[in-house]
Amino acid sequence: MKTTAKKMSVFQLTTLVAANMLGAGIIMLPTNLAAVGTISILSWLVTAVGALVLAHIFAQAGMFNTKPGGMGGYSEYKFGRTGHFMANYAYSISLVIANVAIAVSAVGYGAVLFGLDLNPWQVSEITVVLLWFAAILNFKGNRFTGRLSNITVWGSIVPVFLISTIGWFWFSPELYMTAWNPNELPFFDAVSESISLTLWAFLGFESAAANADAVENPKKNVPIATFVGTLAVAVIYVLSTNVMAGIVPNLDLLNSTAPFGLTYATMFNDTVGKIVMASMVISCCGALLCWQFTLSRVFKSCAEEGYFPKVFARVNSNDAPVRGVFILLLVETALAMMTADESLRQQFENLVNLAVVTNVFPYILCILSLNTLLKTEGAHLSRNEKMIPFSIFGLAYCAYAIYACGDIAIIGGFSTIALGYVIYQVKFVILPKLQAQRSVQRTID
């Protein structure tokens, strides 16, 4: 269906990128990082550099890319249609997993805010309701999602910004150092323990590329949104999570499902803590809205290119792929129920590790395709040469991030990716050959 829906501006796209990272990536991290200790600041620094390098690579690709499909289009330059399918397949799977993790985060804050003691099944049930609510709101179209994310993202930006600045008045260096390495892990193990969690916080910088068909002047605006959004969020992440570790005892952070609310309650009082919790829930729901939007766009662009079933490309007058969204919601619902755990923190961490593995795979395909992309689109040779060190570092960082996710996540992630490759071979290689052979045989007969 042809639509006249308005596209996003560069400011709205940058906000969407920031909302995808900041609105959901930060709110549960202090709790998970407390299990490692404040030594996780080293993981933050490694991941911040890695994320900025990856963002720079994606920005360069976005400036020259002429193929549709976001990361799939980038990967197609080197790996053809197989690369296009595998990049967007892996990315879409990671988004399904990530959306459930984001919704779980919102439920954790909401439970503390309203004083609810939820069992695992109740957590999953409320998670499902949030997933459906966020997806259905996207039926109003691109502009509506952009405008709403511009509002909801402040629910996390304001509390996180304030704690990154005025929070230092409550900061205790002694408290911070006592939480440095509570489990006395070897240096390399301690850093590796939190790499996947910190990378999770940056997942979303690629969403500008994934939503390229929904923004005005994508060749100019996608690179701007990618790099500016990532840089701003990197600074906020490092400051906020580390100042909190010097305000609230490590054990209290570890046992909290609403760490920002707990920190503000410690700084001021319970009322302020609850206000912060409420704003964080709103922000998380806004981030979930953005991620559901991104997920639907990835499936839509892949369906338009013939990789995914056509049902995902059918849109309403607001350019929203309604039928495809309902199918994705059924998958997310099943995943939310399957991952129910007695520990909300553990459920969140399991989902995060699996999402990171499946998300990093398309990053690798895009990095490997960058040189071919730049050459094909006529980029100057000096630009190619300058990007080689970035590509090498980006690949090394991606490999390290996958290693840090652990055996279970690696096995689960690569099993999922292998399944996708089998699906591609059957649908686009084996079946067409069989159909061609049958057609030839009928002609002979």
CSV table of C-alpha atoms in Angstrom, one decimal:
chain,number,residue,atom,x,y,z
A,1,MET,CA,0.0,0.0,0.0
A,2,LYS,CA,1.4,3.4,-0.9
A,3,THR,CA,1.3,5.9,1.9
A,4,THR,CA,1.8,9.6,2.4
A,5,ALA,CA,3.0,9.2,6.0
A,6,LYS,CA,5.6,11.9,7.0
A,7,LYS,CA,9.1,10.8,7.7
A,8,MET,CA,11.3,11.4,10.8
A,9,SER,CA,13.6,14.4,11.1
A,10,VAL,CA,17.3,14.0,12.0
A,11,PHE,CA,16.5,15.2,15.6
A,12,GLN,CA,13.7,12.7,16.0
A,13,LEU,CA,16.0,9.9,14.6
A,14,THR,CA,18.8,10.9,17.0
A,15,THR,CA,16.3,10.9,19.9
A,16,LEU,CA,15.0,7.5,18.8
A,17,VAL,CA,18.6,6.2,18.8
A,18,ALA,CA,19.2,7.7,22.3
A,19,ALA,CA,15.9,6.4,23.6
A,20,ASN,CA,16.6,2.9,22.3
A,21,MET,CA,19.9,2.9,24.3
A,22,LEU,CA,19.2,5.1,27.3
A,23,GLY,CA,15.5,4.4,27.9
A,24,ALA,CA,16.1,0.7,28.5
A,25,GLY,CA,19.8,0.0,28.6
A,26,ILE,CA,20.5,1.9,31.8
A,27,ILE,CA,17.7,1.3,34.3
A,28,MET,CA,18.6,-2.2,35.5
A,29,LEU,CA,22.3,-2.1,34.9
A,30,PRO,CA,23.4,-0.8,38.3
A,31,THR,CA,21.9,-3.9,39.9
A,32,ASN,CA,23.5,-6.3,37.4
A,33,LEU,CA,26.9,-4.5,37.6
A,34,ALA,CA,26.8,-4.7,41.4
A,35,ALA,CA,27.3,-8.4,41.1
A,36,VAL,CA,30.8,-7.6,39.6
A,37,GLY,CA,31.7,-4.5,41.6
A,38,THR,CA,32.9,-1.1,40.7
A,39,ILE,CA,35.7,-2.7,38.7
A,40,SER,CA,33.1,-2.8,36.0
A,41,ILE,CA,34.1,0.8,35.2
A,42,LEU,CA,36.9,-0.7,33.1
A,43,SER,CA,34.2,-2.6,31.2
A,44,TRP,CA,32.4,0.6,30.6
A,45,LEU,CA,35.5,2.3,29.2
A,46,VAL,CA,36.3,-0.7,26.9
A,47,THR,CA,32.7,-0.8,25.7
A,48,ALA,CA,32.4,2.9,25.3
A,49,VAL,CA,35.4,2.9,23.0
A,50,GLY,CA,34.1,-0.2,21.2
A,51,ALA,CA,30.6,1.3,20.7
A,52,LEU,CA,32.0,4.6,19.3
A,53,VAL,CA,34.2,2.7,16.9
A,54,LEU,CA,31.3,0.6,15.7
A,55,ALA,CA,29.1,3.8,15.5
A,56,HIS,CA,31.8,5.4,13.3
A,57,ILE,CA,31.9,2.4,11.0
A,58,PHE,CA,28.1,2.5,10.7
A,59,ALA,CA,28.2,6.2,10.1
A,60,GLN,CA,30.7,5.7,7.2
A,61,ALA,CA,28.6,2.9,5.8
A,62,GLY,CA,25.4,5.0,6.0
A,63,MET,CA,27.0,7.9,4.1
A,64,PHE,CA,27.7,5.8,1.0
A,65,ASN,CA,25.2,2.9,1.2
A,66,THR,CA,22.6,2.9,-1.6
A,67,LYS,CA,21.0,-0.5,-0.9
A,68,PRO,CA,17.8,-0.7,1.2
A,69,GLY,CA,17.5,-2.9,4.3
A,70,GLY,CA,19.8,-1.3,6.9
A,71,MET,CA,22.5,-3.7,8.1
A,72,GLY,CA,21.2,-6.2,5.6
A,73,GLY,CA,21.9,-3.7,2.8
A,74,TYR,CA,25.4,-3.1,4.2
A,75,SER,CA,26.2,-6.8,4.4
A,76,GLU,CA,24.9,-7.4,0.8
A,77,TYR,CA,27.9,-5.6,-0.7
A,78,LYS,CA,30.3,-8.4,0.5
A,79,PHE,CA,28.1,-11.5,1.1
A,80,GLY,CA,25.3,-11.0,-1.5
A,81,ARG,CA,21.7,-11.9,-0.7
A,82,THR,CA,22.9,-14.5,1.8
A,83,GLY,CA,24.5,-11.7,3.9
A,84,HIS,CA,21.5,-9.5,3.6
A,85,PHE,CA,19.2,-12.2,4.9
A,86,MET,CA,21.5,-13.4,7.7
A,87,ALA,CA,22.2,-9.9,9.0
A,88,ASN,CA,18.6,-8.8,9.3
A,89,TYR,CA,17.5,-12.3,10.4
A,90,ALA,CA,20.0,-12.3,13.3
A,91,TYR,CA,19.2,-8.6,14.1
A,92,SER,CA,15.5,-9.2,14.1
A,93,ILE,CA,15.9,-12.2,16.5
A,94,SER,CA,18.0,-10.1,18.8
A,95,LEU,CA,15.3,-7.4,18.9
A,96,VAL,CA,12.6,-9.9,19.8
A,97,ILE,CA,14.8,-11.0,22.7
A,98,ALA,CA,15.7,-7.5,23.7
A,99,ASN,CA,12.1,-6.3,23.7
A,100,VAL,CA,11.2,-8.9,26.3
A,101,ALA,CA,14.2,-7.9,28.4
A,102,ILE,CA,13.2,-4.2,28.2
A,103,ALA,CA,9.6,-5.0,29.3
A,104,VAL,CA,11.0,-7.1,32.2
A,105,SER,CA,13.0,-4.0,33.3
A,106,ALA,CA,9.8,-1.9,33.3
A,107,VAL,CA,7.9,-4.5,35.3
A,108,GLY,CA,10.8,-4.6,37.9
A,109,TYR,CA,10.5,-0.9,38.5
A,110,GLY,CA,6.7,-0.9,38.5
A,111,ALA,CA,6.6,-3.7,41.1
A,112,VAL,CA,8.7,-1.7,43.5
A,113,LEU,CA,6.8,1.5,42.7
A,114,PHE,CA,3.4,0.0,43.5
A,115,GLY,CA,4.7,-2.3,46.3
A,116,LEU,CA,3.8,-5.5,44.5
A,117,ASP,CA,5.4,-8.9,45.2
A,118,LEU,CA,5.1,-10.6,41.9
A,119,ASN,CA,5.8,-14.3,41.2
A,120,PRO,CA,7.6,-15.3,38.0
A,121,TRP,CA,4.4,-16.0,36.1
A,122,GLN,CA,2.9,-12.6,37.1
A,123,VAL,CA,6.0,-10.9,35.9
A,124,SER,CA,5.8,-12.6,32.6
A,125,GLU,CA,2.0,-11.8,32.2
A,126,ILE,CA,2.6,-8.1,32.9
A,127,THR,CA,5.6,-8.2,30.5
A,128,VAL,CA,3.3,-9.5,27.8
A,129,VAL,CA,0.8,-6.7,28.4
A,130,LEU,CA,3.5,-4.1,28.0
A,131,LEU,CA,4.8,-5.7,24.8
A,132,TRP,CA,1.3,-5.6,23.2
A,133,PHE,CA,0.6,-2.1,24.4
A,134,ALA,CA,3.9,-0.7,23.0
A,135,ALA,CA,3.4,-2.4,19.6
A,136,ILE,CA,-0.2,-1.3,19.1
A,137,LEU,CA,0.8,2.3,19.8
A,138,ASN,CA,3.1,2.1,16.7
A,139,PHE,CA,0.0,1.7,14.5
A,140,LYS,CA,-0.3,5.5,14.4
A,141,GLY,CA,2.9,5.7,12.3
A,142,ASN,CA,6.4,7.0,12.0
A,143,ARG,CA,5.9,10.6,13.2
A,144,PHE,CA,3.8,9.5,16.2
A,145,THR,CA,6.5,7.2,17.4
A,146,GLY,CA,9.2,9.9,16.9
A,147,ARG,CA,7.1,12.5,18.8
A,148,LEU,CA,6.3,10.2,21.7
A,149,SER,CA,9.9,9.0,22.1
A,150,ASN,CA,10.9,12.7,22.2
A,151,ILE,CA,8.8,13.0,25.4
A,152,THR,CA,9.3,9.7,27.1
A,153,VAL,CA,13.0,9.6,26.8
A,154,TRP,CA,13.2,12.5,29.3
A,155,GLY,CA,11.9,10.1,31.9
A,156,SER,CA,15.3,8.6,32.1
A,157,ILE,CA,17.4,11.5,30.8
A,158,VAL,CA,16.5,13.8,33.6
A,159,PRO,CA,17.1,11.4,36.5
A,160,VAL,CA,20.3,10.0,35.0
A,161,PHE,CA,21.6,13.5,34.1
A,162,LEU,CA,20.9,14.8,37.6
A,163,ILE,CA,22.6,11.8,39.3
A,164,SER,CA,25.6,12.2,37.0
A,165,THR,CA,26.0,15.9,38.1
A,166,ILE,CA,24.6,16.6,41.6
A,167,GLY,CA,25.0,13.0,42.7
A,168,TRP,CA,28.6,13.7,43.4
A,169,PHE,CA,27.6,15.6,46.5
A,170,TRP,CA,26.6,12.3,48.0
A,171,PHE,CA,29.4,10.3,46.6
A,172,SER,CA,31.7,8.4,49.0
A,173,PRO,CA,35.1,7.3,47.7
A,174,GLU,CA,35.4,4.8,50.6
A,175,LEU,CA,32.1,3.2,49.7
A,176,TYR,CA,33.0,3.1,46.1
A,177,MET,CA,36.4,1.4,46.8
A,178,THR,CA,34.9,-1.2,49.1
A,179,ALA,CA,32.8,-2.4,46.2
A,180,TRP,CA,35.7,-2.5,43.8
A,181,ASN,CA,35.9,-6.3,43.4
A,182,PRO,CA,33.7,-8.0,46.0
A,183,ASN,CA,34.1,-11.5,44.6
A,184,GLU,CA,37.9,-11.1,44.2
A,185,LEU,CA,37.8,-12.2,40.6
A,186,PRO,CA,40.9,-12.2,38.5
A,187,PHE,CA,41.3,-8.9,36.6
A,188,PHE,CA,40.5,-10.3,33.1
A,189,ASP,CA,37.5,-12.3,34.5
A,190,ALA,CA,36.1,-9.3,36.3
A,191,VAL,CA,36.2,-7.1,33.2
A,192,SER,CA,34.7,-9.9,31.0
A,193,GLU,CA,31.9,-10.6,33.5
A,194,SER,CA,30.3,-7.2,32.7
A,195,ILE,CA,31.3,-6.7,29.1
A,196,SER,CA,28.0,-8.2,27.8
A,197,LEU,CA,26.0,-6.0,30.2
A,198,THR,CA,27.7,-2.8,29.2
A,199,LEU,CA,27.5,-3.7,25.5
A,200,TRP,CA,23.8,-4.4,26.0
A,201,ALA,CA,23.4,-0.8,27.2
A,202,PHE,CA,24.7,0.4,23.8
A,203,LEU,CA,22.6,-1.9,21.6
A,204,GLY,CA,20.5,0.5,19.7
A,205,PHE,CA,23.2,2.7,18.1
A,206,GLU,CA,22.5,0.8,14.9
A,207,SER,CA,18.8,1.5,15.0
A,208,ALA,CA,19.3,4.6,12.8
A,209,ALA,CA,20.4,2.4,10.0
A,210,ALA,CA,17.6,0.0,10.7
A,211,ASN,CA,15.1,2.8,10.3
A,212,ALA,CA,16.7,4.5,7.3
A,213,ASP,CA,13.6,4.1,5.2
A,214,ALA,CA,11.6,6.1,7.8
A,215,VAL,CA,13.8,9.2,8.0
A,216,GLU,CA,14.3,12.2,5.8
A,217,ASN,CA,17.6,12.4,3.8
A,218,PRO,CA,19.0,9.1,5.2
A,219,LYS,CA,22.4,9.4,3.6
A,220,LYS,CA,23.0,12.6,5.6
A,221,ASN,CA,20.9,12.0,8.7
A,222,VAL,CA,21.6,8.4,9.6
A,223,PRO,CA,25.4,9.0,10.2
A,224,ILE,CA,24.6,12.1,12.3
A,225,ALA,CA,22.0,10.3,14.5
A,226,THR,CA,24.3,7.2,14.9
A,227,PHE,CA,27.4,9.0,16.2
A,228,VAL,CA,25.9,11.9,18.1
A,229,GLY,CA,23.4,9.6,19.9
A,230,THR,CA,26.1,7.1,20.9
A,231,LEU,CA,28.6,9.7,22.1
A,232,ALA,CA,26.1,11.4,24.3
A,233,VAL,CA,24.8,8.2,25.8
A,234,ALA,CA,28.4,6.9,26.5
A,235,VAL,CA,29.2,9.9,28.7
A,236,ILE,CA,25.9,9.6,30.6
A,237,TYR,CA,26.4,5.8,31.2
A,238,VAL,CA,29.9,6.0,32.7
A,239,LEU,CA,29.1,8.9,35.0
A,240,SER,CA,25.7,7.8,36.3
A,241,THR,CA,26.5,4.1,37.1
A,242,ASN,CA,29.7,4.9,38.9
A,243,VAL,CA,28.4,7.7,41.0
A,244,MET,CA,25.6,5.5,42.2
A,245,ALA,CA,28.1,2.9,43.4
A,246,GLY,CA,29.5,5.5,45.8
A,247,ILE,CA,26.1,6.5,47.1
A,248,VAL,CA,24.4,3.1,47.8
A,249,PRO,CA,26.1,0.1,49.4
A,250,ASN,CA,26.9,-2.6,46.8
A,251,LEU,CA,24.7,-5.2,48.5
A,252,ASP,CA,21.7,-2.9,48.4
A,253,LEU,CA,22.2,-2.3,44.7
A,254,LEU,CA,22.6,-6.0,44.1
A,255,ASN,CA,19.2,-6.8,45.7
A,256,SER,CA,17.2,-4.0,44.1
A,257,THR,CA,15.0,-4.2,41.1
A,258,ALA,CA,14.7,-0.4,40.9
A,259,PRO,CA,18.3,0.9,41.5
A,260,PHE,CA,17.8,4.5,40.4
A,261,GLY,CA,14.7,4.8,42.7
A,262,LEU,CA,16.7,3.4,45.6
A,263,THR,CA,19.6,5.8,44.9
A,264,TYR,CA,17.3,8.9,44.9
A,265,ALA,CA,15.5,7.6,48.0
A,266,THR,CA,19.0,7.4,49.7
A,267,MET,CA,19.9,10.9,48.5
A,268,PHE,CA,16.6,12.6,49.3
A,269,ASN,CA,13.6,10.5,50.6
A,270,ASP,CA,11.2,7.7,49.6
A,271,THR,CA,8.8,10.1,47.8
A,272,VAL,CA,11.5,11.4,45.4
A,273,GLY,CA,12.6,7.8,44.9
A,274,LYS,CA,9.1,6.8,43.8
A,275,ILE,CA,8.8,9.8,41.5
A,276,VAL,CA,12.1,8.7,39.8
A,277,MET,CA,10.8,5.1,39.6
A,278,ALA,CA,7.6,6.3,37.9
A,279,SER,CA,9.6,8.4,35.4
A,280,MET,CA,11.9,5.5,34.6
A,281,VAL,CA,8.9,3.2,34.0
A,282,ILE,CA,7.5,5.8,31.5
A,283,SER,CA,10.9,6.1,29.8
A,284,CYS,CA,11.3,2.3,29.6
A,285,CYS,CA,7.9,2.0,28.0
A,286,GLY,CA,8.9,4.7,25.5
A,287,ALA,CA,12.0,2.8,24.7
A,288,LEU,CA,10.0,-0.3,24.2
A,289,LEU,CA,7.7,1.6,21.8
A,290,CYS,CA,10.9,2.6,19.8
A,291,TRP,CA,12.2,-0.9,19.8
A,292,GLN,CA,8.9,-2.4,18.7
A,293,PHE,CA,8.9,0.2,15.9
A,294,THR,CA,12.4,-0.7,14.9
A,295,LEU,CA,11.6,-4.5,14.9
A,296,SER,CA,8.6,-3.9,12.7
A,297,ARG,CA,10.7,-1.8,10.2
A,298,VAL,CA,13.4,-4.5,10.0
A,299,PHE,CA,10.8,-7.2,9.1
A,300,LYS,CA,9.0,-4.8,6.7
A,301,SER,CA,12.2,-3.9,4.8
A,302,CYS,CA,13.2,-7.5,4.6
A,303,ALA,CA,9.8,-8.5,3.4
A,304,GLU,CA,9.9,-5.8,0.7
A,305,GLU,CA,13.2,-7.3,-0.5
A,306,GLY,CA,11.7,-10.7,-0.7
A,307,TYR,CA,13.6,-12.3,2.3
A,308,PHE,CA,10.7,-12.5,4.8
A,309,PRO,CA,7.1,-13.4,4.2
A,310,LYS,CA,5.1,-10.6,2.4
A,311,VAL,CA,2.7,-10.3,5.3
A,312,PHE,CA,5.4,-8.2,7.2
A,313,ALA,CA,5.4,-5.7,4.3
A,314,ARG,CA,1.7,-4.9,4.4
A,315,VAL,CA,1.0,-1.6,6.0
A,316,ASN,CA,-1.9,0.6,6.9
A,317,SER,CA,-2.4,4.3,5.9
A,318,ASN,CA,0.1,5.3,8.5
A,319,ASP,CA,2.8,3.1,7.0
A,320,ALA,CA,2.6,0.7,10.0
A,321,PRO,CA,2.9,-3.1,9.2
A,322,VAL,CA,0.0,-4.1,11.5
A,323,ARG,CA,-0.4,-7.8,10.5
A,324,GLY,CA,3.3,-8.5,10.8
A,325,VAL,CA,3.4,-6.8,14.3
A,326,PHE,CA,0.7,-9.2,15.5
A,327,ILE,CA,2.8,-12.2,14.4
A,328,LEU,CA,5.9,-10.8,16.2
A,329,LEU,CA,3.8,-10.2,19.3
A,330,LEU,CA,2.9,-13.9,19.5
A,331,VAL,CA,6.6,-14.8,19.3
A,332,GLU,CA,7.5,-12.3,22.1
A,333,THR,CA,4.6,-13.6,24.2
A,334,ALA,CA,5.9,-17.1,24.0
A,335,LEU,CA,9.5,-16.0,24.8
A,336,ALA,CA,8.3,-14.0,27.8
A,337,MET,CA,6.5,-17.0,29.3
A,338,MET,CA,9.4,-19.4,28.5
A,339,THR,CA,12.0,-17.3,30.3
A,340,ALA,CA,10.2,-16.8,33.6
A,341,ASP,CA,12.6,-17.0,36.5
A,342,GLU,CA,12.4,-16.7,40.3
A,343,SER,CA,15.1,-14.0,40.0
A,344,LEU,CA,14.0,-11.0,37.9
A,345,ARG,CA,17.7,-10.0,37.7
A,346,GLN,CA,18.7,-13.4,36.4
A,347,GLN,CA,15.9,-13.4,33.9
A,348,PHE,CA,17.0,-10.0,32.6
A,349,GLU,CA,20.7,-11.1,32.5
A,350,ASN,CA,19.9,-14.3,30.6
A,351,LEU,CA,17.9,-12.4,28.0
A,352,VAL,CA,20.7,-9.8,27.7
A,353,ASN,CA,23.4,-12.3,27.0
A,354,LEU,CA,21.4,-14.0,24.3
A,355,ALA,CA,20.4,-10.7,22.7
A,356,VAL,CA,24.0,-9.5,22.6
A,357,VAL,CA,25.3,-12.6,20.8
A,358,THR,CA,22.6,-12.5,18.1
A,359,ASN,CA,23.0,-8.7,17.8
A,360,VAL,CA,26.8,-8.7,17.4
A,361,PHE,CA,26.7,-11.2,14.5
A,362,PRO,CA,25.3,-8.7,12.0
A,363,TYR,CA,27.8,-6.1,13.3
A,364,ILE,CA,30.5,-8.5,12.2
A,365,LEU,CA,29.0,-8.9,8.8
A,366,CYS,CA,28.7,-5.2,8.3
A,367,ILE,CA,32.3,-4.6,9.4
A,368,LEU,CA,33.6,-7.2,7.0
A,369,SER,CA,31.5,-5.6,4.2
A,370,LEU,CA,32.6,-2.0,4.8
A,371,ASN,CA,35.6,-2.0,2.5
A,372,THR,CA,33.7,-3.5,-0.4
A,373,LEU,CA,30.8,-1.0,0.2
A,374,LEU,CA,33.1,2.0,0.1
A,375,LYS,CA,34.9,0.7,-3.1
A,376,THR,CA,31.6,-0.1,-4.8
A,377,GLU,CA,30.1,3.3,-4.1
A,378,GLY,CA,33.2,5.2,-5.2
A,379,ALA,CA,34.6,6.4,-1.9
A,380,HIS,CA,38.1,7.8,-2.1
A,381,LEU,CA,40.9,5.3,-1.5
A,382,SER,CA,42.2,7.3,1.5
A,383,ARG,CA,38.9,6.8,3.2
A,384,ASN,CA,39.2,3.0,2.8
A,385,GLU,CA,42.7,3.1,4.3
A,386,LYS,CA,41.7,5.2,7.2
A,387,MET,CA,38.8,2.8,8.1
A,388,ILE,CA,41.1,-0.4,8.2
A,389,PRO,CA,42.2,0.2,11.8
A,390,PHE,CA,38.6,0.9,12.9
A,391,SER,CA,37.5,-2.3,11.2
A,392,ILE,CA,40.2,-4.4,12.9
A,393,PHE,CA,39.4,-3.0,16.3
A,394,GLY,CA,35.7,-3.4,15.8
A,395,LEU,CA,36.1,-7.1,14.9
A,396,ALA,CA,38.3,-7.7,17.9
A,397,TYR,CA,35.8,-6.0,20.2
A,398,CYS,CA,32.9,-8.0,18.7
A,399,ALA,CA,34.7,-11.3,19.2
A,400,TYR,CA,35.6,-10.4,22.8
A,401,ALA,CA,32.0,-9.4,23.5
A,402,ILE,CA,30.6,-12.7,22.2
A,403,TYR,CA,33.2,-14.6,24.4
A,404,ALA,CA,32.1,-12.6,27.4
A,405,CYS,CA,28.5,-13.6,27.1
A,406,GLY,CA,29.3,-17.2,28.2
A,407,ASP,CA,28.8,-20.7,26.8
A,408,ILE,CA,25.0,-20.9,27.2
A,409,ALA,CA,24.4,-17.7,25.3
A,410,ILE,CA,27.0,-18.5,22.6
A,411,ILE,CA,25.4,-21.9,22.0
A,412,GLY,CA,21.9,-20.5,22.0
A,413,GLY,CA,22.8,-17.6,19.8
A,414,PHE,CA,24.7,-19.5,17.2
A,415,SER,CA,22.2,-22.3,17.1
A,416,THR,CA,19.6,-19.6,16.2
A,417,ILE,CA,21.9,-18.2,13.6
A,418,ALA,CA,22.6,-21.6,12.1
A,419,LEU,CA,18.8,-22.2,11.9
A,420,GLY,CA,18.5,-19.0,9.9
A,421,TYR,CA,21.1,-20.2,7.5
A,422,VAL,CA,19.3,-23.5,7.0
A,423,ILE,CA,16.0,-21.6,6.4
A,424,TYR,CA,17.8,-19.4,3.8
A,425,GLN,CA,19.3,-22.4,2.0
A,426,VAL,CA,16.0,-24.2,1.9
A,427,LYS,CA,13.9,-21.2,0.8
A,428,PHE,CA,16.2,-19.5,-1.6
A,429,VAL,CA,18.6,-22.2,-2.9
A,430,ILE,CA,17.2,-25.7,-2.6
A,431,LEU,CA,13.5,-25.1,-3.3
A,432,PRO,CA,14.1,-22.9,-6.4
A,433,LYS,CA,16.5,-25.5,-7.8
A,434,LEU,CA,13.9,-28.2,-7.3
A,435,GLN,CA,11.2,-26.1,-8.9
A,436,ALA,CA,13.5,-25.4,-11.9
A,437,GLN,CA,14.2,-29.1,-12.3
A,438,ARG,CA,10.5,-29.9,-12.1
A,439,SER,CA,9.8,-27.2,-14.7
A,440,VAL,CA,12.4,-28.6,-17.0
A,441,GLN,CA,11.1,-32.2,-16.5
A,442,ARG,CA,7.5,-31.1,-17.3
A,443,THR,CA,8.8,-29.4,-20.5
A,444,ILE,CA,10.6,-32.6,-21.6
A,445,ASP,CA,7.5,-34.7,-20.8
